[in-house]
PDB file of C-alpha atoms in Angstrom:
ATOM      1  CA  UNK A   2      -0.021   0.034   0.004  1.00 89.00           C
ATOM      2  CA  UNK A   3       1.100   3.617  -0.414  1.00 94.00           C
ATOM      3  CA  UNK A   4       2.821   5.595   2.322  1.00 96.00           C
ATOM      4  CA  UNK A   5      -0.208   7.257   3.932  1.00 97.00           C
ATOM      5  CA  UNK A   6      -1.389   3.688   4.884  1.00 97.00           C
ATOM      6  CA  UNK A   7       1.893   2.954   6.531  1.00 96.00           C
ATOM      7  CA  UNK A   8       1.787   6.053   8.734  1.00 97.00           C
ATOM      8  CA  UNK A   9      -1.846   5.625   9.755  1.00 97.00           C
ATOM      9  CA  UNK A  10      -1.611   1.999  10.668  1.00 96.00           C
ATOM     10  CA  UNK A  11       1.718   2.451  12.295  1.00 97.00           C
ATOM     11  CA  UNK A  12       0.059   4.945  14.565  1.00 97.00           C
ATOM     12  CA  UNK A  13      -2.740   2.475  15.221  1.00 96.00           C
ATOM     13  CA  UNK A  14      -0.137  -0.248  15.881  1.00 96.00           C
ATOM     14  CA  UNK A  15       1.499   1.738  18.682  1.00 96.00           C
ATOM     15  CA  UNK A  16      -1.804   3.171  19.983  1.00 96.00           C
ATOM     16  CA  UNK A  17      -3.053  -0.349  20.565  1.00 96.00           C
ATOM     17  CA  UNK A  18       0.057  -1.635  22.400  1.00 96.00           C
ATOM     18  CA  UNK A  19       1.797  -3.023  19.265  1.00 95.00           C
ATOM     19  CA  UNK A  20      -1.486  -4.498  18.021  1.00 93.00           C
ATOM     20  CA  UNK A  21      -2.320  -6.357  21.210  1.00 94.00           C
ATOM     21  CA  UNK A  22      -5.359  -4.304  22.307  1.00 96.00           C
ATOM     22  CA  UNK A  23      -7.854  -5.252  19.671  1.00 95.00           C
ATOM     23  CA  UNK A  24     -10.854  -3.830  21.546  1.00 96.00           C
ATOM     24  CA  UNK A  25      -9.258  -0.350  21.550  1.00 97.00           C
ATOM     25  CA  UNK A  26      -8.730  -0.667  17.820  1.00 96.00           C
ATOM     26  CA  UNK A  27     -12.388  -1.607  17.387  1.00 97.00           C
ATOM     27  CA  UNK A  28     -13.410   1.438  19.452  1.00 97.00           C
ATOM     28  CA  UNK A  29     -11.235   3.640  17.252  1.00 97.00           C
ATOM     29  CA  UNK A  30     -12.794   2.209  14.108  1.00 97.00           C
ATOM     30  CA  UNK A  31     -16.278   2.582  15.585  1.00 97.00           C
ATOM     31  CA  UNK A  32     -15.447   6.335  16.023  1.00 97.00           C
ATOM     32  CA  UNK A  33     -14.183   6.433  12.447  1.00 98.00           C
ATOM     33  CA  UNK A  34     -17.477   4.767  11.341  1.00 97.00           C
ATOM     34  CA  UNK A  35     -19.528   7.525  13.060  1.00 97.00           C
ATOM     35  CA  UNK A  36     -17.310  10.249  11.568  1.00 98.00           C
ATOM     36  CA  UNK A  37     -17.642   8.591   8.172  1.00 98.00           C
ATOM     37  CA  UNK A  38     -21.490   8.657   8.468  1.00 96.00           C
ATOM     38  CA  UNK A  39     -21.568  12.274   9.550  1.00 97.00           C
ATOM     39  CA  UNK A  40     -19.483  13.279   6.474  1.00 98.00           C
ATOM     40  CA  UNK A  41     -21.787  11.210   4.207  1.00 97.00           C
ATOM     41  CA  UNK A  42     -24.912  12.781   5.795  1.00 96.00           C
ATOM     42  CA  UNK A  43     -23.543  16.253   5.238  1.00 97.00           C
ATOM     43  CA  UNK A  44     -23.125  15.526   1.566  1.00 97.00           C
ATOM     44  CA  UNK A  45     -26.642  14.195   1.254  1.00 97.00           C
ATOM     45  CA  UNK A  46     -27.984  17.166   3.234  1.00 95.00           C
ATOM     46  CA  UNK A  47     -26.269  19.562   0.755  1.00 95.00           C
ATOM     47  CA  UNK A  48     -27.731  17.747  -2.298  1.00 94.00           C
ATOM     48  CA  UNK A  49     -31.251  17.247  -0.892  1.00 92.00           C
ATOM     49  CA  UNK A  50     -32.104  14.286  -3.220  1.00 92.00           C
ATOM     50  CA  UNK A  51     -32.604  11.250  -1.034  1.00 92.00           C
ATOM     51  CA  UNK A  52     -35.771  10.627   1.073  1.00 91.00           C
ATOM     52  CA  UNK A  53     -35.015  10.477   4.787  1.00 91.00           C
ATOM     53  CA  UNK A  54     -36.069   6.797   5.349  1.00 90.00           C
ATOM     54  CA  UNK A  55     -33.216   5.652   3.157  1.00 90.00           C
ATOM     55  CA  UNK A  56     -30.718   6.741   5.909  1.00 90.00           C
ATOM     56  CA  UNK A  57     -32.142   3.992   8.078  1.00 89.00           C
ATOM     57  CA  UNK A  58     -30.906   1.406   5.557  1.00 87.00           C
ATOM     58  CA  UNK A  59     -27.539   3.189   5.186  1.00 90.00           C
ATOM     59  CA  UNK A  60     -26.969   3.077   9.034  1.00 90.00           C
ATOM     60  CA  UNK A  61     -28.639  -0.107  10.177  1.00 88.00           C
ATOM     61  CA  UNK A  62     -29.320  -2.543   7.358  1.00 84.00           C
ATOM     62  CA  UNK A  63     -25.814  -3.550   6.180  1.00 89.00           C
ATOM     63  CA  UNK A  64     -24.153  -6.266   8.220  1.00 89.00           C
ATOM     64  CA  UNK A  65     -21.253  -6.320   5.666  1.00 93.00           C
ATOM     65  CA  UNK A  66     -20.464  -2.657   6.166  1.00 96.00           C
ATOM     66  CA  UNK A  67     -20.470  -3.001   9.973  1.00 95.00           C
ATOM     67  CA  UNK A  68     -18.099  -5.905   9.659  1.00 95.00           C
ATOM     68  CA  UNK A  69     -15.713  -4.061   7.333  1.00 96.00           C
ATOM     69  CA  UNK A  70     -15.477  -1.163   9.769  1.00 97.00           C
ATOM     70  CA  UNK A  71     -15.516  -2.593  13.250  1.00 95.00           C
ATOM     71  CA  UNK A  72     -14.810  -6.336  12.901  1.00 95.00           C
ATOM     72  CA  UNK A  73     -12.169  -6.441  10.099  1.00 94.00           C
ATOM     73  CA  UNK A  74     -10.639  -2.920  10.519  1.00 95.00           C
ATOM     74  CA  UNK A  75      -9.892  -2.647   6.784  1.00 96.00           C
ATOM     75  CA  UNK A  76      -7.920   0.276   5.405  1.00 96.00           C
ATOM     76  CA  UNK A  77     -10.652   0.760   2.788  1.00 97.00           C
ATOM     77  CA  UNK A  78     -12.765   2.460   5.510  1.00 98.00           C
ATOM     78  CA  UNK A  79      -9.946   4.925   6.359  1.00 98.00           C
ATOM     79  CA  UNK A  80      -9.482   5.861   2.726  1.00 98.00           C
ATOM     80  CA  UNK A  81     -13.219   6.323   2.075  1.00 98.00           C
ATOM     81  CA  UNK A  82     -13.684   8.406   5.235  1.00 98.00           C
ATOM     82  CA  UNK A  83     -10.917  10.779   4.020  1.00 98.00           C
ATOM     83  CA  UNK A  84     -12.414  10.823   0.574  1.00 98.00           C
ATOM     84  CA  UNK A  85     -15.727  12.016   1.894  1.00 98.00           C
ATOM     85  CA  UNK A  86     -13.995  14.737   3.810  1.00 98.00           C
ATOM     86  CA  UNK A  87     -12.435  15.872   0.527  1.00 98.00           C
ATOM     87  CA  UNK A  88     -15.855  15.939  -1.137  1.00 98.00           C
ATOM     88  CA  UNK A  89     -17.233  18.044   1.672  1.00 98.00           C
ATOM     89  CA  UNK A  90     -14.402  20.467   1.033  1.00 98.00           C
ATOM     90  CA  UNK A  91     -15.278  20.593  -2.661  1.00 97.00           C
ATOM     91  CA  UNK A  92     -18.837  21.418  -1.748  1.00 97.00           C
ATOM     92  CA  UNK A  93     -17.541  24.228   0.369  1.00 96.00           C
ATOM     93  CA  UNK A  94     -15.558  25.611  -2.596  1.00 95.00           C
ATOM     94  CA  UNK A  95     -12.230  24.790  -0.793  1.00 97.00           C
ATOM     95  CA  UNK A  96     -10.722  23.201  -3.861  1.00 97.00           C
ATOM     96  CA  UNK A  97      -7.059  23.358  -2.847  1.00 97.00           C
ATOM     97  CA  UNK A  98      -7.696  21.791   0.531  1.00 98.00           C
ATOM     98  CA  UNK A  99      -9.972  19.317  -1.091  1.00 98.00           C
ATOM     99  CA  UNK A 100      -7.302  18.215  -3.561  1.00 98.00           C
ATOM    100  CA  UNK A 101      -4.828  17.841  -0.718  1.00 98.00           C
ATOM    101  CA  UNK A 102      -7.232  15.624   1.241  1.00 98.00           C
ATOM    102  CA  UNK A 103      -8.122  13.686  -1.884  1.00 98.00           C
ATOM    103  CA  UNK A 104      -4.462  12.931  -2.399  1.00 98.00           C
ATOM    104  CA  UNK A 105      -4.220  11.863   1.241  1.00 98.00           C
ATOM    105  CA  UNK A 106      -6.979   9.347   0.633  1.00 98.00           C
ATOM    106  CA  UNK A 107      -5.144   8.054  -2.450  1.00 97.00           C
ATOM    107  CA  UNK A 108      -2.081   7.551  -0.225  1.00 97.00           C
ATOM    108  CA  UNK A 109      -4.068   5.107   1.956  1.00 97.00           C
ATOM    109  CA  UNK A 110      -5.490   3.006  -0.842  1.00 96.00           C
ATOM    110  CA  UNK A 111      -5.411   3.581  -4.591  1.00 94.00           C
ATOM    111  CA  UNK A 112      -9.115   2.646  -5.205  1.00 95.00           C
ATOM    112  CA  UNK A 113      -9.689   6.345  -4.633  1.00 97.00           C
ATOM    113  CA  UNK A 114      -8.276   6.885  -8.120  1.00 97.00           C
ATOM    114  CA  UNK A 115     -11.657   5.660  -9.454  1.00 97.00           C
ATOM    115  CA  UNK A 116     -12.877   9.111  -8.441  1.00 98.00           C
ATOM    116  CA  UNK A 117     -10.021  10.861 -10.279  1.00 98.00           C
ATOM    117  CA  UNK A 118     -11.557  11.131 -13.801  1.00 98.00           C
ATOM    118  CA  UNK A 119     -14.556  12.844 -12.244  1.00 98.00           C
ATOM    119  CA  UNK A 120     -12.400  15.132 -10.181  1.00 98.00           C
ATOM    120  CA  UNK A 121     -10.323  16.064 -13.268  1.00 97.00           C
ATOM    121  CA  UNK A 122     -13.538  16.964 -15.109  1.00 97.00           C
ATOM    122  CA  UNK A 123     -14.751  19.171 -12.196  1.00 96.00           C
ATOM    123  CA  UNK A 124     -11.312  20.904 -11.938  1.00 96.00           C
ATOM    124  CA  UNK A 125     -11.386  21.686 -15.664  1.00 95.00           C
ATOM    125  CA  UNK A 126     -14.926  22.879 -15.402  1.00 93.00           C
ATOM    126  CA  UNK A 127     -14.244  25.076 -12.437  1.00 93.00           C
ATOM    127  CA  UNK A 128     -10.818  26.447 -13.315  1.00 94.00           C
ATOM    128  CA  UNK A 129     -10.013  25.628 -16.971  1.00 93.00           C
ATOM    129  CA  UNK A 130      -6.726  24.003 -18.027  1.00 94.00           C
ATOM    130  CA  UNK A 131      -4.338  26.608 -16.648  1.00 94.00           C
ATOM    131  CA  UNK A 132      -6.199  26.911 -13.328  1.00 94.00           C
ATOM    132  CA  UNK A 133      -6.383  23.122 -12.964  1.00 96.00           C
ATOM    133  CA  UNK A 134      -2.590  22.590 -13.073  1.00 96.00           C
ATOM    134  CA  UNK A 135      -1.849  24.042  -9.555  1.00 97.00           C
ATOM    135  CA  UNK A 136      -4.549  21.764  -8.026  1.00 97.00           C
ATOM    136  CA  UNK A 137      -3.028  18.691  -9.699  1.00 97.00           C
ATOM    137  CA  UNK A 138       0.365  19.762  -8.438  1.00 98.00           C
ATOM    138  CA  UNK A 139      -0.983  19.785  -4.875  1.00 98.00           C
ATOM    139  CA  UNK A 140      -2.066  16.186  -5.371  1.00 97.00           C
ATOM    140  CA  UNK A 141       1.249  15.127  -6.782  1.00 97.00           C
ATOM    141  CA  UNK A 142       3.425  16.997  -4.257  1.00 97.00           C
ATOM    142  CA  UNK A 143       1.654  15.348  -1.289  1.00 98.00           C
ATOM    143  CA  UNK A 144       2.294  11.888  -2.802  1.00 96.00           C
ATOM    144  CA  UNK A 145       6.017  12.719  -3.140  1.00 96.00           C
ATOM    145  CA  UNK A 146       6.252  14.130   0.403  1.00 97.00           C
ATOM    146  CA  UNK A 147       4.547  11.143   1.994  1.00 97.00           C
ATOM    147  CA  UNK A 148       6.489   8.634  -0.037  1.00 96.00           C
ATOM    148  CA  UNK A 149       9.865  10.340   0.291  1.00 96.00           C
ATOM    149  CA  UNK A 150      11.393   8.020   2.893  1.00 96.00           C
ATOM    150  CA  UNK A 151      10.581   5.070   0.610  1.00 96.00           C
ATOM    151  CA  UNK A 152      11.393   6.807  -2.687  1.00 95.00           C
ATOM    152  CA  UNK A 153      14.863   7.717  -1.451  1.00 96.00           C
ATOM    153  CA  UNK A 154      15.617   4.106  -0.665  1.00 95.00           C
ATOM    154  CA  UNK A 155      13.802   2.043  -3.271  1.00 95.00           C
ATOM    155  CA  UNK A 156      11.769   4.205  -5.763  1.00 94.00           C
ATOM    156  CA  UNK A 157      11.069   1.447  -8.211  1.00 93.00           C
ATOM    157  CA  UNK A 158       9.941  -0.976  -5.606  1.00 93.00           C
ATOM    158  CA  UNK A 159       7.766   1.597  -3.813  1.00 94.00           C
ATOM    159  CA  UNK A 160       5.958   2.810  -7.014  1.00 91.00           C
ATOM    160  CA  UNK A 161       5.503  -0.648  -8.478  1.00 90.00           C
ATOM    161  CA  UNK A 162       4.163  -2.198  -5.380  1.00 89.00           C
ATOM    162  CA  UNK A 163       2.146   0.698  -3.837  1.00 89.00           C
ATOM    163  CA  UNK A 164       0.393   1.502  -7.110  1.00 86.00           C
ATOM    164  CA  UNK A 165       0.338  -1.957  -8.703  1.00 82.00           C
ATOM    165  CA  UNK A 166      -2.164  -1.669 -11.540  1.00 78.00           C
ATOM    166  CA  UNK A 167      -1.341  -5.229 -12.695  1.00 75.00           C
ATOM    167  CA  UNK A 168      -2.053  -7.008  -9.385  1.00 79.00           C
ATOM    168  CA  UNK A 169      -3.461 -10.518  -9.656  1.00 80.00           C
ATOM    169  CA  UNK A 170      -6.465 -11.268  -7.447  1.00 87.00           C
ATOM    170  CA  UNK A 171      -7.455 -14.600  -5.982  1.00 89.00           C
ATOM    171  CA  UNK A 172     -10.474 -16.225  -7.527  1.00 92.00           C
ATOM    172  CA  UNK A 173     -11.762 -17.522  -4.210  1.00 91.00           C
ATOM    173  CA  UNK A 174     -12.444 -13.966  -2.936  1.00 93.00           C
ATOM    174  CA  UNK A 175     -14.171 -12.542  -6.012  1.00 95.00           C
ATOM    175  CA  UNK A 176     -17.741 -11.263  -5.539  1.00 97.00           C
ATOM    176  CA  UNK A 177     -18.436 -10.144  -9.132  1.00 96.00           C
ATOM    177  CA  UNK A 178     -16.828 -12.736 -11.434  1.00 96.00           C
ATOM    178  CA  UNK A 179     -17.691 -16.059  -9.784  1.00 96.00           C
ATOM    179  CA  UNK A 180     -19.562 -17.254 -12.907  1.00 95.00           C
ATOM    180  CA  UNK A 181     -16.449 -17.148 -14.974  1.00 95.00           C
ATOM    181  CA  UNK A 182     -13.930 -20.119 -15.264  1.00 94.00           C
ATOM    182  CA  UNK A 183     -10.884 -19.375 -13.037  1.00 94.00           C
ATOM    183  CA  UNK A 184      -8.466 -19.451 -16.010  1.00 94.00           C
ATOM    184  CA  UNK A 185     -10.497 -16.698 -17.732  1.00 94.00           C
ATOM    185  CA  UNK A 186     -10.682 -14.615 -14.504  1.00 94.00           C
ATOM    186  CA  UNK A 187      -6.884 -14.801 -14.099  1.00 92.00           C
ATOM    187  CA  UNK A 188      -6.061 -14.076 -17.757  1.00 91.00           C
ATOM    188  CA  UNK A 189      -4.386 -10.774 -18.558  1.00 89.00           C
ATOM    189  CA  UNK A 190      -6.523 -10.313 -21.699  1.00 92.00           C
ATOM    190  CA  UNK A 191      -9.607 -10.362 -19.584  1.00 93.00           C
ATOM    191  CA  UNK A 192      -8.265  -7.546 -17.320  1.00 89.00           C
ATOM    192  CA  UNK A 193      -7.253  -5.490 -20.387  1.00 90.00           C
ATOM    193  CA  UNK A 194     -10.677  -6.042 -21.983  1.00 94.00           C
ATOM    194  CA  UNK A 195     -12.440  -4.566 -18.874  1.00 94.00           C
ATOM    195  CA  UNK A 196     -10.706  -1.314 -19.552  1.00 95.00           C
ATOM    196  CA  UNK A 197     -12.621  -0.774 -22.769  1.00 95.00           C
ATOM    197  CA  UNK A 198     -16.111  -0.544 -21.210  1.00 96.00           C
ATOM    198  CA  UNK A 199     -14.629   1.488 -18.354  1.00 97.00           C
ATOM    199  CA  UNK A 200     -13.130   4.157 -20.644  1.00 97.00           C
ATOM    200  CA  UNK A 201     -16.138   4.062 -22.917  1.00 97.00           C
ATOM    201  CA  UNK A 202     -18.504   4.592 -19.970  1.00 97.00           C
ATOM    202  CA  UNK A 203     -16.370   7.524 -18.713  1.00 98.00           C
ATOM    203  CA  UNK A 204     -16.383   9.077 -22.177  1.00 96.00           C
ATOM    204  CA  UNK A 205     -20.142   8.744 -22.618  1.00 96.00           C
ATOM    205  CA  UNK A 206     -20.918  10.098 -19.160  1.00 96.00           C
ATOM    206  CA  UNK A 207     -18.522  13.018 -19.679  1.00 96.00           C
ATOM    207  CA  UNK A 208     -19.930  13.911 -23.031  1.00 94.00           C
ATOM    208  CA  UNK A 209     -23.660  13.421 -22.355  1.00 92.00           C
ATOM    209  CA  UNK A 210     -24.301  13.595 -18.613  1.00 93.00           C
ATOM    210  CA  UNK A 211     -21.499  15.534 -16.921  1.00 94.00           C
ATOM    211  CA  UNK A 212     -21.065  18.196 -19.570  1.00 90.00           C
ATOM    212  CA  UNK A 213     -24.325  20.187 -19.708  1.00 81.00           C
ATOM    213  CA  UNK A 214     -23.401  22.999 -21.993  1.00 78.00           C
ATOM    214  CA  UNK A 215     -24.263  23.492 -25.631  1.00 77.00           C
ATOM    215  CA  UNK A 216     -20.610  24.143 -26.298  1.00 82.00           C
ATOM    216  CA  UNK A 217     -18.094  21.472 -27.166  1.00 85.00           C
ATOM    217  CA  UNK A 218     -16.550  19.603 -24.247  1.00 87.00           C
ATOM    218  CA  UNK A 219     -13.171  21.076 -25.390  1.00 87.00           C
ATOM    219  CA  UNK A 220     -14.336  24.421 -23.989  1.00 87.00           C
ATOM    220  CA  UNK A 221     -13.511  23.011 -20.535  1.00 88.00           C
ATOM    221  CA  UNK A 222      -9.873  23.834 -21.436  1.00 87.00           C
ATOM    222  CA  UNK A 223     -10.789  27.580 -21.720  1.00 87.00           C
ATOM    223  CA  UNK A 224     -10.789  30.068 -18.802  1.00 85.00           C
ATOM    224  CA  UNK A 225     -14.321  29.790 -17.226  1.00 83.00           C
ATOM    225  CA  UNK A 226     -14.912  33.480 -17.846  1.00 80.00           C
ATOM    226  CA  UNK A 227     -14.783  32.883 -21.571  1.00 80.00           C
ATOM    227  CA  UNK A 228     -17.425  30.215 -21.672  1.00 79.00           C
ATOM    228  CA  UNK A 229     -21.221  30.456 -22.116  1.00 74.00           C
ATOM    229  CA  UNK A 230     -23.371  29.632 -19.092  1.00 66.00           C
ATOM    230  CA  UNK A 231     -24.317  25.903 -18.971  1.00 57.00           C
ATOM    231  CA  UNK A 232     -27.780  24.828 -20.121  1.00 50.00           C
ATOM    232  CA  UNK A 233     -29.875  23.625 -18.393  1.00 49.00           C
ATOM    233  CA  UNK A 234     -28.658  25.062 -15.068  1.00 51.00           C
ATOM    234  CA  UNK A 235     -28.057  22.597 -12.301  1.00 59.00           C
ATOM    235  CA  UNK A 236     -27.236  22.854  -8.574  1.00 72.00           C
ATOM    236  CA  UNK A 237     -23.423  23.137  -8.215  1.00 87.00           C
ATOM    237  CA  UNK A 238     -23.549  20.733  -5.294  1.00 92.00           C
ATOM    238  CA  UNK A 239     -25.408  18.101  -7.296  1.00 93.00           C
ATOM    239  CA  UNK A 240     -23.010  18.479 -10.217  1.00 94.00           C
ATOM    240  CA  UNK A 241     -19.986  17.830  -7.968  1.00 96.00           C
ATOM    241  CA  UNK A 242     -21.544  14.865  -6.171  1.00 97.00           C
ATOM    242  CA  UNK A 243     -23.023  13.285  -9.328  1.00 97.00           C
ATOM    243  CA  UNK A 244     -19.809  13.537 -11.285  1.00 97.00           C
ATOM    244  CA  UNK A 245     -17.623  12.037  -8.492  1.00 98.00           C
ATOM    245  CA  UNK A 246     -20.082   9.273  -7.478  1.00 98.00           C
ATOM    246  CA  UNK A 247     -20.824   8.163 -11.064  1.00 98.00           C
ATOM    247  CA  UNK A 248     -17.072   8.158 -11.913  1.00 98.00           C
ATOM    248  CA  UNK A 249     -16.409   5.865  -9.048  1.00 98.00           C
ATOM    249  CA  UNK A 250     -19.435   3.684  -9.826  1.00 98.00           C
ATOM    250  CA  UNK A 251     -18.311   3.127 -13.423  1.00 98.00           C
ATOM    251  CA  UNK A 252     -14.962   1.933 -12.086  1.00 97.00           C
ATOM    252  CA  UNK A 253     -16.599  -0.460  -9.641  1.00 98.00           C
ATOM    253  CA  UNK A 254     -18.821  -1.879 -12.431  1.00 97.00           C
ATOM    254  CA  UNK A 255     -15.741  -2.664 -14.530  1.00 96.00           C
ATOM    255  CA  UNK A 256     -13.490  -3.836 -11.730  1.00 95.00           C
ATOM    256  CA  UNK A 257     -11.277  -6.780 -12.368  1.00 93.00           C
ATOM    257  CA  UNK A 258     -12.413  -8.168  -8.998  1.00 95.00           C
ATOM    258  CA  UNK A 259     -14.466  -7.023  -6.077  1.00 96.00           C
ATOM    259  CA  UNK A 260     -13.591  -8.485  -2.701  1.00 96.00           C
ATOM    260  CA  UNK A 261     -15.903  -8.271   0.296  1.00 96.00           C
ATOM    261  CA  UNK A 262     -14.204  -5.173   1.793  1.00 96.00           C
ATOM    262  CA  UNK A 263     -14.530  -3.332  -1.478  1.00 97.00           C
ATOM    263  CA  UNK A 264     -18.292  -2.881  -0.824  1.00 98.00           C
ATOM    264  CA  UNK A 265     -17.410   0.200   1.217  1.00 98.00           C
ATOM    265  CA  UNK A 266     -16.040   1.769  -2.000  1.00 98.00           C
ATOM    266  CA  UNK A 267     -19.569   2.590  -3.144  1.00 98.00           C
ATOM    267  CA  UNK A 268     -22.182   1.484  -0.607  1.00 97.00           C
ATOM    268  CA  UNK A 269     -22.722   5.005   0.736  1.00 97.00           C
ATOM    269  CA  UNK A 270     -22.982   6.450  -2.781  1.00 98.00           C
ATOM    270  CA  UNK A 271     -25.687   4.075  -3.966  1.00 97.00           C
ATOM    271  CA  UNK A 272     -28.697   5.963  -2.498  1.00 96.00           C
ATOM    272  CA  UNK A 273     -27.659   9.135  -4.242  1.00 97.00           C
ATOM    273  CA  UNK A 274     -27.064   7.355  -7.570  1.00 96.00           C
ATOM    274  CA  UNK A 275     -30.545   5.813  -7.278  1.00 95.00           C
ATOM    275  CA  UNK A 276     -32.486   8.904  -6.167  1.00 94.00           C
ATOM    276  CA  UNK A 277     -30.647  11.655  -8.067  1.00 91.00           C
ATOM    277  CA  UNK A 278     -32.938  11.168 -11.012  1.00 86.00           C
ATOM    278  CA  UNK A 279     -36.631  12.243 -10.929  1.00 81.00           C
ATOM    279  CA  UNK A 280     -38.643   9.655  -8.991  1.00 76.00           C
ATOM    280  CA  UNK A 281     -42.332   8.940  -9.175  1.00 74.00           C
ATOM    281  CA  UNK A 282     -44.037   7.887  -5.975  1.00 68.00           C
ATOM    282  CA  UNK A 283     -44.461   4.287  -7.033  1.00 66.00           C
ATOM    283  CA  UNK A 284     -40.863   4.093  -8.188  1.00 78.00           C
ATOM    284  CA  UNK A 285     -39.408   4.305  -4.637  1.00 86.00           C
ATOM    285  CA  UNK A 286     -40.016   0.676  -3.783  1.00 90.00           C
ATOM    286  CA  UNK A 287     -38.032  -0.838  -6.797  1.00 91.00           C
ATOM    287  CA  UNK A 288     -35.105   1.294  -5.782  1.00 93.00           C
ATOM    288  CA  UNK A 289     -35.220   0.047  -2.193  1.00 92.00           C
ATOM    289  CA  UNK A 290     -35.526  -3.460  -3.596  1.00 94.00           C
ATOM    290  CA  UNK A 291     -32.439  -2.891  -5.692  1.00 95.00           C
ATOM    291  CA  UNK A 292     -30.427  -1.844  -2.593  1.00 95.00           C
ATOM    292  CA  UNK A 293     -31.654  -4.971  -0.902  1.00 95.00           C
ATOM    293  CA  UNK A 294     -30.591  -7.302  -3.690  1.00 97.00           C
ATOM    294  CA  UNK A 295     -27.144  -5.673  -3.836  1.00 97.00           C
ATOM    295  CA  UNK A 296     -26.771  -6.091  -0.077  1.00 96.00           C
ATOM    296  CA  UNK A 297     -27.804  -9.767  -0.457  1.00 96.00           C
ATOM    297  CA  UNK A 298     -25.165 -10.303  -3.158  1.00 97.00           C
ATOM    298  CA  UNK A 299     -22.475  -8.908  -0.942  1.00 97.00           C
ATOM    299  CA  UNK A 300     -23.621 -11.000   2.014  1.00 95.00           C
ATOM    300  CA  UNK A 301     -23.430 -14.280   0.113  1.00 95.00           C
ATOM    301  CA  UNK A 302     -20.284 -16.094   1.118  1.00 93.00           C
ATOM    302  CA  UNK A 303     -18.765 -17.678  -0.761  1.00 93.00           C
ATOM    303  CA  UNK A 304     -20.071 -15.903  -3.764  1.00 95.00           C
ATOM    304  CA  UNK A 305     -21.949 -17.981  -6.353  1.00 96.00           C
ATOM    305  CA  UNK A 306     -22.567 -17.691 -10.049  1.00 96.00           C
ATOM    306  CA  UNK A 307     -26.064 -16.481  -9.241  1.00 97.00           C
ATOM    307  CA  UNK A 308     -25.016 -13.827  -6.751  1.00 97.00           C
ATOM    308  CA  UNK A 309     -22.305 -12.502  -9.125  1.00 97.00           C
ATOM    309  CA  UNK A 310     -24.630 -12.344 -12.059  1.00 98.00           C
ATOM    310  CA  UNK A 311     -27.271 -10.640  -9.864  1.00 98.00           C
ATOM    311  CA  UNK A 312     -24.750  -8.067  -8.824  1.00 98.00           C
ATOM    312  CA  UNK A 313     -23.926  -7.234 -12.396  1.00 98.00           C
ATOM    313  CA  UNK A 314     -27.648  -6.981 -13.282  1.00 97.00           C
ATOM    314  CA  UNK A 315     -28.169  -4.577 -10.416  1.00 97.00           C
ATOM    315  CA  UNK A 316     -25.263  -2.476 -11.419  1.00 98.00           C
ATOM    316  CA  UNK A 317     -26.569  -2.343 -14.975  1.00 97.00           C
ATOM    317  CA  UNK A 318     -29.963  -1.256 -13.790  1.00 96.00           C
ATOM    318  CA  UNK A 319     -28.413   1.594 -11.803  1.00 96.00           C
ATOM    319  CA  UNK A 320     -26.406   2.705 -14.848  1.00 96.00           C
ATOM    320  CA  UNK A 321     -29.518   2.471 -17.008  1.00 94.00           C
ATOM    321  CA  UNK A 322     -31.608   4.661 -14.730  1.00 92.00           C
ATOM    322  CA  UNK A 323     -28.754   7.159 -14.503  1.00 94.00           C
ATOM    323  CA  UNK A 324     -28.486   7.289 -18.243  1.00 93.00           C
ATOM    324  CA  UNK A 325     -32.256   7.581 -18.946  1.00 90.00           C
ATOM    325  CA  UNK A 326     -33.027   9.751 -15.932  1.00 82.00           C
ATOM    326  CA  UNK A 327     -30.316  12.417 -16.327  1.00 68.00           C
ATOM    327  CA  UNK A 328     -29.694  12.532 -20.091  1.00 54.00           C
TER     328      UNK A 328
END
């Protein structure tokens, strides 16, 4: 893992008596869980899209999420809590601080990079090409500073292992590809093939859903003062959250493998993705049912061909309603 993970978990190691006081570690992660929920709720409060009863399901109905936070103590939870702090800063128009905290989240686990295409789009939209560069430099500089002790000793080893894009996953832990033969799952060509729908999805969303101006998407490279106002107008908060959450969701849908702890990567974004589109009164129940089926898929251990296929169908339905509801 990247350097931020090392520092945070080294601190936890010493805080818990060199890892011997597991109960204290669980209390610390329970506190992290509550902070995580507060940050998520603040985002949902600012966007005002999700009906209040959905928060019950977010807090109380997911055994798997409780386990990931307080029983397993995974670093995915730390990375996502920091990420939601960054999104709150973006909503407050504190873009430099937000980029710094976003980079800190990346330094804990690189799954946060799934949000990066959306963040790049938002930075270009808000600042243009020249104004975007300093924000990207903030992200890069923090990675260098945190990784400096390791980069000075073994730069190739640190970069290749901490940000290993070619990592092989074990078939026994996959939640989303159980219906495939193991030799297909492990094949490099399969991993490369998944990049195509991921990049295509990002391109289609950027062109047709994220970019809501009559001008070409290339106008994002201009200074914002030189552009025409977007049409139709949308809430700035909802633009930020929709772009970041959908960017991450596309990456999850095309992931080479989803392990059980990866559920926290997108669990708290699902209600927004389901309710950000106009919803008729009778359409609420299918969305709640969709959340329930996704939860059931993630609580099936070991995963089965049926649970994996069901998860893909649910993901496809979420993408379909995003495409039809926001186009």
